[in-house]
Coordinates of C-alpha atoms in Angstrom, one line a residue:
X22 CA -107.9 -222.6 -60.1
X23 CA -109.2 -223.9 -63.1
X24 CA -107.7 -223.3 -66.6
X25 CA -110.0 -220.7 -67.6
X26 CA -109.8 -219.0 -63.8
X27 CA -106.0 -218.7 -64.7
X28 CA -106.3 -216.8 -68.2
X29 CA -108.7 -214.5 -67.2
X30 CA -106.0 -213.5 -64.1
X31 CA -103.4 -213.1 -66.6
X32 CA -105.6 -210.7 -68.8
X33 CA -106.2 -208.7 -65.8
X34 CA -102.7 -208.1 -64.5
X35 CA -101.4 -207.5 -67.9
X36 CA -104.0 -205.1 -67.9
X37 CA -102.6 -203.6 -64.9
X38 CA -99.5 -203.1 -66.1
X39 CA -100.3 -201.7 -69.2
X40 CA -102.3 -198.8 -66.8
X41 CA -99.8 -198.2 -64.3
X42 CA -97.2 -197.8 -67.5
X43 CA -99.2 -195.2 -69.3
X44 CA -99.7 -193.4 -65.8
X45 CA -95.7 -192.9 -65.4
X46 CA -96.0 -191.9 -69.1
X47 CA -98.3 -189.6 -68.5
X48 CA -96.0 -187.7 -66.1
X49 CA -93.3 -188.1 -68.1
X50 CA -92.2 -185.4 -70.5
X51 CA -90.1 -187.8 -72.8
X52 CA -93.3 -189.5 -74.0
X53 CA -92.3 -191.5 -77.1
X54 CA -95.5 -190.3 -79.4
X55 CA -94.2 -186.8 -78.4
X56 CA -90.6 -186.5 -80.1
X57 CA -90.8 -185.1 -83.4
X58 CA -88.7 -187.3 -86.4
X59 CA -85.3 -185.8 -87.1
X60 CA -85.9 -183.4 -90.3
X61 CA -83.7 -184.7 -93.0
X62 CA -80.7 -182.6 -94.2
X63 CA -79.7 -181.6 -97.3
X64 CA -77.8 -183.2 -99.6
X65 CA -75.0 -182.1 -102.4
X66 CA -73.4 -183.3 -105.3
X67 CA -71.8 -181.6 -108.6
X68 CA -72.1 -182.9 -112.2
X69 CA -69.7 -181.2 -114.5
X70 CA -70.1 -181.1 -118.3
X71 CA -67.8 -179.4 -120.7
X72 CA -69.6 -177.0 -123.2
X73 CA -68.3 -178.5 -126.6
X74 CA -69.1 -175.5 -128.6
X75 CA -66.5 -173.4 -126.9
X76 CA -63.3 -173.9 -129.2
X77 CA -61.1 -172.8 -125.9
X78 CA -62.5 -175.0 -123.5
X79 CA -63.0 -172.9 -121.0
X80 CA -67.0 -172.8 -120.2
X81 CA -68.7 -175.6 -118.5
X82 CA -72.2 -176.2 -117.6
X83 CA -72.9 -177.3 -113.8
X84 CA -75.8 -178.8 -112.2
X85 CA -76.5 -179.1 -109.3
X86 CA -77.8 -182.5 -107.4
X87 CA -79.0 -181.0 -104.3
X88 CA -82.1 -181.8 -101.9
X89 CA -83.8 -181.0 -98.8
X90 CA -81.9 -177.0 -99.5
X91 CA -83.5 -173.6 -99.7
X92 CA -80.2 -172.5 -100.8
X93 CA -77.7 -173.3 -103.2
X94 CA -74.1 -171.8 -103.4
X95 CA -71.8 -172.0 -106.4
X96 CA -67.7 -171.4 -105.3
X97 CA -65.6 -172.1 -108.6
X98 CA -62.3 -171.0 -107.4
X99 CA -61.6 -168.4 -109.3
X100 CA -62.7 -165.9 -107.4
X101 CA -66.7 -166.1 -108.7
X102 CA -69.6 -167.7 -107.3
X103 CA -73.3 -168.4 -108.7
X104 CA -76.5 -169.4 -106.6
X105 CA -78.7 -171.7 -109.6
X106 CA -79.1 -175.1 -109.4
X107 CA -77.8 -175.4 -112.8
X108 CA -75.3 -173.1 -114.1
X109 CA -72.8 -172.4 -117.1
X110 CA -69.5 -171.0 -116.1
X111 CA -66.7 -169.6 -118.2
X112 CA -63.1 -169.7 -116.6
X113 CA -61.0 -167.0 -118.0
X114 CA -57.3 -168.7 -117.4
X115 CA -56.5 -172.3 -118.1
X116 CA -55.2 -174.2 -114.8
X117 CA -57.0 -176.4 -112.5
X118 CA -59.9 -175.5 -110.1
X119 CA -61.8 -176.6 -107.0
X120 CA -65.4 -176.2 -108.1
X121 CA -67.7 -176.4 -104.9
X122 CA -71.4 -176.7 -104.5
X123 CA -72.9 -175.9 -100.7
X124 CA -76.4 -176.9 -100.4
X125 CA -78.5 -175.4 -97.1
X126 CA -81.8 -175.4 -95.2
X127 CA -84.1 -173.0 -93.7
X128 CA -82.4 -174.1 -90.5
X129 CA -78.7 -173.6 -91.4
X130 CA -77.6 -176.8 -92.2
X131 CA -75.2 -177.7 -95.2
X132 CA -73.6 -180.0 -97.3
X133 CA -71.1 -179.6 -100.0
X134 CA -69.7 -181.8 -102.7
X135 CA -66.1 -180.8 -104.0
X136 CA -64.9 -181.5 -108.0
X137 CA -61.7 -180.8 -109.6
X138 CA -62.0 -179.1 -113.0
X139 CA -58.6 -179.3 -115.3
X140 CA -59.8 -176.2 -117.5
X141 CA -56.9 -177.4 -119.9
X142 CA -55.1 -175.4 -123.3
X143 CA -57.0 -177.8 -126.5
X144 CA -54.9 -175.5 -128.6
X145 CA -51.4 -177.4 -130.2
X146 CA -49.5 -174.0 -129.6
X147 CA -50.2 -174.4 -125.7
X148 CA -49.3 -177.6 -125.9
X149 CA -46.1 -176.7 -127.7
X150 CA -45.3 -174.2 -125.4
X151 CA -45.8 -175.7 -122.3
X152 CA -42.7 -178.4 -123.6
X153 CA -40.9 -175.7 -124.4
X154 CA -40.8 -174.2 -121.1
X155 CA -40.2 -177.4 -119.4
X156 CA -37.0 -177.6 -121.3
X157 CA -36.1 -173.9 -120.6
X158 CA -36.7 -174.9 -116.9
X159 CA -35.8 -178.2 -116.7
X160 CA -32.3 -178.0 -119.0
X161 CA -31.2 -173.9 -118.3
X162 CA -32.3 -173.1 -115.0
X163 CA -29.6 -172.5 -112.4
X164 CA -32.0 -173.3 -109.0
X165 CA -29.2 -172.3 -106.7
X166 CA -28.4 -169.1 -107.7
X167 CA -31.6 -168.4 -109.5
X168 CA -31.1 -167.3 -113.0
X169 CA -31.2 -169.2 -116.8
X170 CA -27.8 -170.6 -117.8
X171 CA -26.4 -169.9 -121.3
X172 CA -26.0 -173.7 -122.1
X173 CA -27.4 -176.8 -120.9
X174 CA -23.8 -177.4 -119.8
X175 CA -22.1 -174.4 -118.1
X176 CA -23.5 -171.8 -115.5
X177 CA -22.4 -168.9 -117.3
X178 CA -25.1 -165.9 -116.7
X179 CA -25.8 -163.0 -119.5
X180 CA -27.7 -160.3 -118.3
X181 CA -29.6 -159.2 -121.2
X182 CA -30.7 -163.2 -122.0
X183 CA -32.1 -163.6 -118.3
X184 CA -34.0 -160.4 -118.8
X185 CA -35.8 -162.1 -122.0
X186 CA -36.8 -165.1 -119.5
X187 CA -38.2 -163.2 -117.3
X188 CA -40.2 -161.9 -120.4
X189 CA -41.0 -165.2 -121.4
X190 CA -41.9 -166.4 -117.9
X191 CA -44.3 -163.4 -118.2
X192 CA -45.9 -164.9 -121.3
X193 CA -46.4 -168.6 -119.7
X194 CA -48.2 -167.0 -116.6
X195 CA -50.3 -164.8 -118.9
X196 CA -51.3 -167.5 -121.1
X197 CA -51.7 -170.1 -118.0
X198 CA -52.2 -168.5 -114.7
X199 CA -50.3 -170.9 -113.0
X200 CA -48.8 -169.2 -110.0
X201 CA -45.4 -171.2 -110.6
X202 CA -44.5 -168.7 -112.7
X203 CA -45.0 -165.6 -110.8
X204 CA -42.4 -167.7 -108.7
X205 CA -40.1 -168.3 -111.4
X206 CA -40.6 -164.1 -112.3
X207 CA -39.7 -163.4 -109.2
X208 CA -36.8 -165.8 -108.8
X209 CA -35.2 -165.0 -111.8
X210 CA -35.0 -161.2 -110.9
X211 CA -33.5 -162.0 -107.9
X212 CA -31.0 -163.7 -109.1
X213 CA -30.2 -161.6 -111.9
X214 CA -29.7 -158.7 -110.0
X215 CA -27.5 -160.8 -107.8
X216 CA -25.5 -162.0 -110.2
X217 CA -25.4 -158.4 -111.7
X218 CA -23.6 -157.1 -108.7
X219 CA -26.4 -156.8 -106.1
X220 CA -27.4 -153.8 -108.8
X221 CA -29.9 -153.4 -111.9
X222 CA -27.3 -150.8 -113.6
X223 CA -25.0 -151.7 -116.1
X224 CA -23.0 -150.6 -118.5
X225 CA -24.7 -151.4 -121.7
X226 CA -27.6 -149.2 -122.0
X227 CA -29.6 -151.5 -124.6
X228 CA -29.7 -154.4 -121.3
X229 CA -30.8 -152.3 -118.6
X230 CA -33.8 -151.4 -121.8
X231 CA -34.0 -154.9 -122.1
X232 CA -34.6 -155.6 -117.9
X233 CA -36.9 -152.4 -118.0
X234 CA -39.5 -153.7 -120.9
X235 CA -39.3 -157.0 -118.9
X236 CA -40.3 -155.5 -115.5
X237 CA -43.3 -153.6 -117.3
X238 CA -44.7 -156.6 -118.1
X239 CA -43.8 -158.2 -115.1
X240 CA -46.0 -155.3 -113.3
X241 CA -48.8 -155.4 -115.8
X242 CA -49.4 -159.5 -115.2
X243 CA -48.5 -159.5 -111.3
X244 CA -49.7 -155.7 -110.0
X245 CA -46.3 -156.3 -107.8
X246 CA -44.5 -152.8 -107.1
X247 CA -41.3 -154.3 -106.9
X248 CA -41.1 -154.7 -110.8
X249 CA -42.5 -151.2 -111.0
X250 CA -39.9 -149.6 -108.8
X251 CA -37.5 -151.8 -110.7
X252 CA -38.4 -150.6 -114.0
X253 CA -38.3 -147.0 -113.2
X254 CA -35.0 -147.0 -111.9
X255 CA -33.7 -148.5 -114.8
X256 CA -35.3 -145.9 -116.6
X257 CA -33.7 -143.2 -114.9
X258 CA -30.2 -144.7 -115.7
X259 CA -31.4 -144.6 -119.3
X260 CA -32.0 -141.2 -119.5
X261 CA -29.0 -140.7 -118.6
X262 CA -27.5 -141.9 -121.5
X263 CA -29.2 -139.4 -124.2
X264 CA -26.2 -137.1 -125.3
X265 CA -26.3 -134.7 -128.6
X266 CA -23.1 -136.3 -130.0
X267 CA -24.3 -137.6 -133.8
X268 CA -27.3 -135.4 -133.0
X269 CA -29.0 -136.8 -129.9
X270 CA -29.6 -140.6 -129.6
X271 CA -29.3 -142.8 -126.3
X272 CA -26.3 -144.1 -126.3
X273 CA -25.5 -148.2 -126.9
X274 CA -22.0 -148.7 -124.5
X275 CA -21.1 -146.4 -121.4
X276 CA -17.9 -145.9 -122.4
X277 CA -18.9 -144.8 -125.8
X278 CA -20.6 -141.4 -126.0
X279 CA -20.7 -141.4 -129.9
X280 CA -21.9 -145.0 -130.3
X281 CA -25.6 -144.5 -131.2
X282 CA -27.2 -148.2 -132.0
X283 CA -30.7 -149.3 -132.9
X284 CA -30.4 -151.2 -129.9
X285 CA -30.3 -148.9 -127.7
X286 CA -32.8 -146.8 -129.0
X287 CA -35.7 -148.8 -130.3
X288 CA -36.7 -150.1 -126.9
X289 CA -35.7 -146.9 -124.8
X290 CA -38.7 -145.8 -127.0
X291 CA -40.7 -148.8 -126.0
X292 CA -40.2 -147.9 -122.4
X293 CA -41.0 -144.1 -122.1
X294 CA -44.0 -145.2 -124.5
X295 CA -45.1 -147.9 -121.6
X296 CA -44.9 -145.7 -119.0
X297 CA -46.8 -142.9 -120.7
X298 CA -49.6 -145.1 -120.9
X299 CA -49.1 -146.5 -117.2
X300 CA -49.0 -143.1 -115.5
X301 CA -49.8 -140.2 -117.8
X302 CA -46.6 -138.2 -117.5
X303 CA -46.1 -136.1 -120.5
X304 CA -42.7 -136.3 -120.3
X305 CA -42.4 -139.9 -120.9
X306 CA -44.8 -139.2 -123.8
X307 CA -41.9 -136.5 -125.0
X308 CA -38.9 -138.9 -124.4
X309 CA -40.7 -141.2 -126.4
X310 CA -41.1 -139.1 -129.0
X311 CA -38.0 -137.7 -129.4
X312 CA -35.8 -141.0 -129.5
X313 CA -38.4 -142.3 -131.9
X314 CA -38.1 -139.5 -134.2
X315 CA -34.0 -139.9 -134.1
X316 CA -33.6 -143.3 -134.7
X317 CA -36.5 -142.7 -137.8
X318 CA -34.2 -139.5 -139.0
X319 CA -30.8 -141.4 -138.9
X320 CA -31.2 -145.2 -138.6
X321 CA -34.1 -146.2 -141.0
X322 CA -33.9 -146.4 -144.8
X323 CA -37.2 -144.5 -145.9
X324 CA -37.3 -146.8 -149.3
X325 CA -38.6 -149.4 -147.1
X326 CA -38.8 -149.2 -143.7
X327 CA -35.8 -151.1 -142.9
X328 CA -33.4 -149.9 -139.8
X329 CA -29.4 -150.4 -140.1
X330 CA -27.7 -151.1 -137.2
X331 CA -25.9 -147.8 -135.7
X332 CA -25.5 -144.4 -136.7
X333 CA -22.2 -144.1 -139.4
X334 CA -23.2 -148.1 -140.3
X335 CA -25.5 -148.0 -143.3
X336 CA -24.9 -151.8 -144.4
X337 CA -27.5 -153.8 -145.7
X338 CA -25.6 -156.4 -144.7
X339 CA -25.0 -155.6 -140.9
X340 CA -29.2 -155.5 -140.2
X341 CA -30.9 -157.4 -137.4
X342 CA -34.1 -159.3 -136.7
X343 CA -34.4 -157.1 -133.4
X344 CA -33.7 -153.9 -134.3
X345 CA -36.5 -154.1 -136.9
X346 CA -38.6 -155.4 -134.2
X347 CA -37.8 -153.2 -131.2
X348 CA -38.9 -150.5 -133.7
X349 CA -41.9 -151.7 -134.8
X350 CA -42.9 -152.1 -131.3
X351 CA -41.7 -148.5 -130.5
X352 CA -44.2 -147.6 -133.5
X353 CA -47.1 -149.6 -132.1
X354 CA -46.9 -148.5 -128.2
X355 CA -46.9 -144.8 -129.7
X356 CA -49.9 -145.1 -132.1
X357 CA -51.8 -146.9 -128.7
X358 CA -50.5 -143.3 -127.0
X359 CA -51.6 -141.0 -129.8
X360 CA -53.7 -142.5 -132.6
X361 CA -50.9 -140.8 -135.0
X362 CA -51.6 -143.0 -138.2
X363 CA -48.0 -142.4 -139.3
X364 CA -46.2 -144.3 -136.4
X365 CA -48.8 -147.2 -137.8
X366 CA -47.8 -147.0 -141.3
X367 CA -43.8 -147.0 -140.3
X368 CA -44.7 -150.1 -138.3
X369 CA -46.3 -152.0 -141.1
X370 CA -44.2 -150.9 -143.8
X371 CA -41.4 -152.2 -142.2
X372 CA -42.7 -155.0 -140.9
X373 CA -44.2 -155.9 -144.7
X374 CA -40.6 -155.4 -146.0
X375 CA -38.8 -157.4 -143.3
X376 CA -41.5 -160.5 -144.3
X377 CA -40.7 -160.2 -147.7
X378 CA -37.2 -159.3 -148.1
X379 CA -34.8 -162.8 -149.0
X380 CA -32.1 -161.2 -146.7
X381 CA -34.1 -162.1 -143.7
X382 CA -36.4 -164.8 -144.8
X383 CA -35.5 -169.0 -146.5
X384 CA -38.7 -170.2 -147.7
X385 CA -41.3 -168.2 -146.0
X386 CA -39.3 -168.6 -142.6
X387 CA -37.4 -166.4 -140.8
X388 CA -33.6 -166.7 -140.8
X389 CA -31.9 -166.4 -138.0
X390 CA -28.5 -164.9 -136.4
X391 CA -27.0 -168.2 -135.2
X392 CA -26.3 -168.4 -131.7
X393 CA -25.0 -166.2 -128.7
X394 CA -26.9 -163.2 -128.6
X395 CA -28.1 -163.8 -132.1
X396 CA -29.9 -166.4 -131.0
X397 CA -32.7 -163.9 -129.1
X398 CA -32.9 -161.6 -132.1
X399 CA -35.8 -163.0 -134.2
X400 CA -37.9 -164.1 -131.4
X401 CA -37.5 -160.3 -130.5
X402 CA -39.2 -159.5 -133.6
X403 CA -42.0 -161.5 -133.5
X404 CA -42.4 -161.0 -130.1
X405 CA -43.8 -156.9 -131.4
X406 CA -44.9 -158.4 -134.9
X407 CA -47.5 -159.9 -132.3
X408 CA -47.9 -156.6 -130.8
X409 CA -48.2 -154.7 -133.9
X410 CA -51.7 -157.7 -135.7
X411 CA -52.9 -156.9 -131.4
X412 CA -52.9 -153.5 -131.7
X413 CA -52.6 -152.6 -135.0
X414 CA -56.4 -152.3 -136.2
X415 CA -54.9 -153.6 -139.3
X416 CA -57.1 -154.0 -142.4
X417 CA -58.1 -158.0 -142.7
X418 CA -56.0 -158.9 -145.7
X419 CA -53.1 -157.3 -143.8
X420 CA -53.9 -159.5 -140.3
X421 CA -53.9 -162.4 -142.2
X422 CA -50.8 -161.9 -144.2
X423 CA -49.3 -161.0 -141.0
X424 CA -50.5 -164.2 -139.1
X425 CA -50.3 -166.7 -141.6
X426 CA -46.7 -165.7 -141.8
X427 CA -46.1 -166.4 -138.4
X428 CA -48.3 -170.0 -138.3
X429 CA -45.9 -170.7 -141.0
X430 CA -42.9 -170.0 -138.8
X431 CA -44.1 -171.8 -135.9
X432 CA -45.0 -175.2 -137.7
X433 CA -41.7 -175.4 -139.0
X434 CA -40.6 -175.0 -135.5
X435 CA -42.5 -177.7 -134.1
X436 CA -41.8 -180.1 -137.5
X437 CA -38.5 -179.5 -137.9
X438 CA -36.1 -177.9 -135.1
X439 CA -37.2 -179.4 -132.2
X440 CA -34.7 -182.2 -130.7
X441 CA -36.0 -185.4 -129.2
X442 CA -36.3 -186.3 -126.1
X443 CA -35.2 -182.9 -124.3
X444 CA -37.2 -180.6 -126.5
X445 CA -33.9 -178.3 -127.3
X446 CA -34.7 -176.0 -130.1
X447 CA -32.7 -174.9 -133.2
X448 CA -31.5 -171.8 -134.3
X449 CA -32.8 -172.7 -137.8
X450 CA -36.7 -173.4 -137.7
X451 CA -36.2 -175.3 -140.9
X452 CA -34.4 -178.0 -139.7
X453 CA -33.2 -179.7 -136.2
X454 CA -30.2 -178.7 -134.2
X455 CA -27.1 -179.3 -135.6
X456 CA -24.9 -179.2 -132.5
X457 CA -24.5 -181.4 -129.0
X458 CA -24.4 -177.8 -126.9
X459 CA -27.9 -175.9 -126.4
X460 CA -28.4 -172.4 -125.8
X461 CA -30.8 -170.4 -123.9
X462 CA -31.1 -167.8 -126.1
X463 CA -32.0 -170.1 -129.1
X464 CA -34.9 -171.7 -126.5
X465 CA -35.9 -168.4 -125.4
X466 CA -36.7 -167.3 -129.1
X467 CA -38.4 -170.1 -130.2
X468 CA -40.9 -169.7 -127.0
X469 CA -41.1 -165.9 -128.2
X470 CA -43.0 -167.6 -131.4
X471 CA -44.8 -169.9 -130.0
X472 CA -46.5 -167.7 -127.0
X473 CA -47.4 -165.1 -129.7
X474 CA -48.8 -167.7 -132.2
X475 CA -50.9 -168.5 -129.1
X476 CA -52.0 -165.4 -128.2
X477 CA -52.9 -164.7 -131.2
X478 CA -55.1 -167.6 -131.1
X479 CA -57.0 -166.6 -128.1
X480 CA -57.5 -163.7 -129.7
X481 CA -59.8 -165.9 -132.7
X482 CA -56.8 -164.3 -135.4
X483 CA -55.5 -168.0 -136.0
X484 CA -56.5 -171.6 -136.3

């Protein structure tokens, strides 16, 4: 076989096998130029911007890097969920959220891309709050049996003090939305009425008030009946102490059915007020009423607003932060219930007079009643001060007298009485502690100013 003989066999088996190959082929139902290409899938990814016009940092604009999707799912964990590409959200609560993006095809397939989003406080009063209540926690909080201490030092408990945590506790969740303090609300009424004798009743009428305003709040933040149910037993023991001894009045100790305090009256008001407005029972609307109207007859100087101390005790120099504030705050809850100008015009004329007056104020700064329980009293006043520029409807030159008093207050806080590095506060916002023993009640107070200044400034009223 010659050279040329030999190629022209190799052409004509390769031939051959290139036949007898696309014969199997042809019975073959895997045929390679049959099979359709895999369709491609989608793809997801999220870029996050913050919206730098929003002063409160709260709205951010998110677009969407998708492809291959006929779908597009927005999950911002908060409960709310948006289907453009590119979207601005708003978060209503500071805290941290998983922001998801889910892209998907006509044929069901999905991908999703996953960011964090630290929706975080810009204001200097969330800040300063925020250290404030790692201090209360970290310094006065008793983690075995579950309630605030009195001092840094000891493990005393004071019933009427842990009720004003639980209040404040309120105001960081509100303010936040941090579920850690719905724990710490919860823990801390555990362990009060524990330590309380496995019971919410005592013998001090104004403390059981003080638990009852709590657990309102509590309720209105956490929708939990158990602060609810709570509340209205407390309120029923209350009741209870309303006697017509010094003409009517609820009153302040147990074992004294004459003693008739501000105390004891002023947030008793507060309470049958709150619960008018919760369920609509006229007759909480009445017992407001009347122990307003009896503490206004026989406990407040009508010159100017002011209220003395108890019934009998008409010293100007035995008057409290926090019976002026308890009833202001009686005064505001019933103008919310009635619209009755004049509980609006006793709530500002007394609040105008405690601003002004020297016997409560150094400098433009409210003065306060030391330590021990006079420690809570002026926080208690701002705390409804606060209430009173919410509610109010006040007149703009009134608002901002009201709020730059308490911006005042604050920033001499934060300058002045705040040790270093715990974060202890003083019981004089003009200058720091003067003392190597810290007490809750002074902590608690200053957090009283400081979640009001802020929610003030949520609400746009200051800077």
């Amino acid at each position: 076989m010659n050279r040329f003989t030999s190629i022209a066999f190799m052409l004509l088996l390769c031939a051959a096998t290139v036949m007898q190959s696309c014969k199997k082929s042809d019975n073959n139902t895997g045929d390679p130029a049959a099979v359709v290409p895999e369709k491609i899938k989608p793809t997801a990814a999220i870029s996050p911007r913050l919206n730098t016009t929003d002063k409160f940092a709260k709205t951010y604009t998110f677009k969407g890097l998708a492809t291959n999707y006929k779908n597009i799912k927005w999950d911002f964990g908060d409960n709310t969920t948006a289907t453009d590409i590119t979207i601005e959200h708003k978060f209503v609560s500071y805290g941290i959220y998983k922001v998801t993006l889910t892209a998907t095809d006509a044929d069901g397939n999905a991908a999703s891309d996953v960011t964090t989003i630290n929706v975080a406080d810009p204001s200097s009063w969330g800040i300063n709050a925020d250290k404030g209540q790692i201090t209360l926690q970290s310094y006065f909080y008793d983690v075995n049996e579950q309630f605030y201490k009195t001092t840094q030092t000891d493990h005393g408990f004071n019933y009427w003090w842990n009720a004003h945590a639980l209040d404040v506790n309120v105001d960081a969740y509100n303010r936040t939305k941090d579920a850690k303090y719905l724990t710490r609300m919860k823990n801390v009424l555990s362990g009060s009425f524990a330590k309380n004798g496995n019971k919410f009743k005592n013998d001090f009428y104004d403390d059981m008030e003080w638990w009852a305003i709590a657990c309102l709040r509590a309720f209105d933040a956490s929708n939990d009946m158990a602060y609810k149910n709570a509340a209205l037993e407390l309120w029923g023991y209350i009741k209870t102490g309303w006697n017509d001894n010094n003409h009517g009045g609820i009153m302040w100790n147990a074992g004294d059915s004459n003693g008739k305090n501000a105390c004891s009256n002023g947030p008793a008001a507060i309470i049958a007020a709150r619960l008018y407005q919760l369920d609509k029972k006229q007759e909480d609307l009445d017992w407001a009423v009347k122990i307003y109207a009896w503490e206004k007859q026989y406990l407040v100087n009508a010159a100017n607003g002011l209220v003395w101390d108890s019934y009998g005790n008409y010293n100007d120099g035995w008057r409290f932060t926090y019976n002026q504030g308890t009833y202001v705050g009686a005064a505001v809850e019933l103008y919310a219930c009635t619209k009755d100008l004049k509980y609006l015009n006793d709530a500002k004329q007394t609040t105008s007079s405690v601003i002004t007056d020297p016997f409560f104020n150094n400098g433009g700064v409210l003065i306060g009643n030391g330590t021990g329980d006079g420690g809570l009293f002026k926080g208690i006043f701002i705390r409804y001060m606060v209430q009173l520029i919410i509610k109010g409807n006040l007149d703009a030159s009134t608002q901002s007298t009201y709020s730059t008093y308490l911006v005042n207050n604050a920033n001499n806080l934060i300058a002045n009485a705040i040790n270093s590095p715990e974060g202890y506060y003083g019981p004089d916002w003009r200058k720091l502690p003067q003392t190597n023993e810290y007490q809750s009640s002074v902590q608690l107070s200053g957090l009283m100013l400081l979640e009001g200044v802020h929610e003030l400034w949520l609400l746009d009223i200051v800077k």
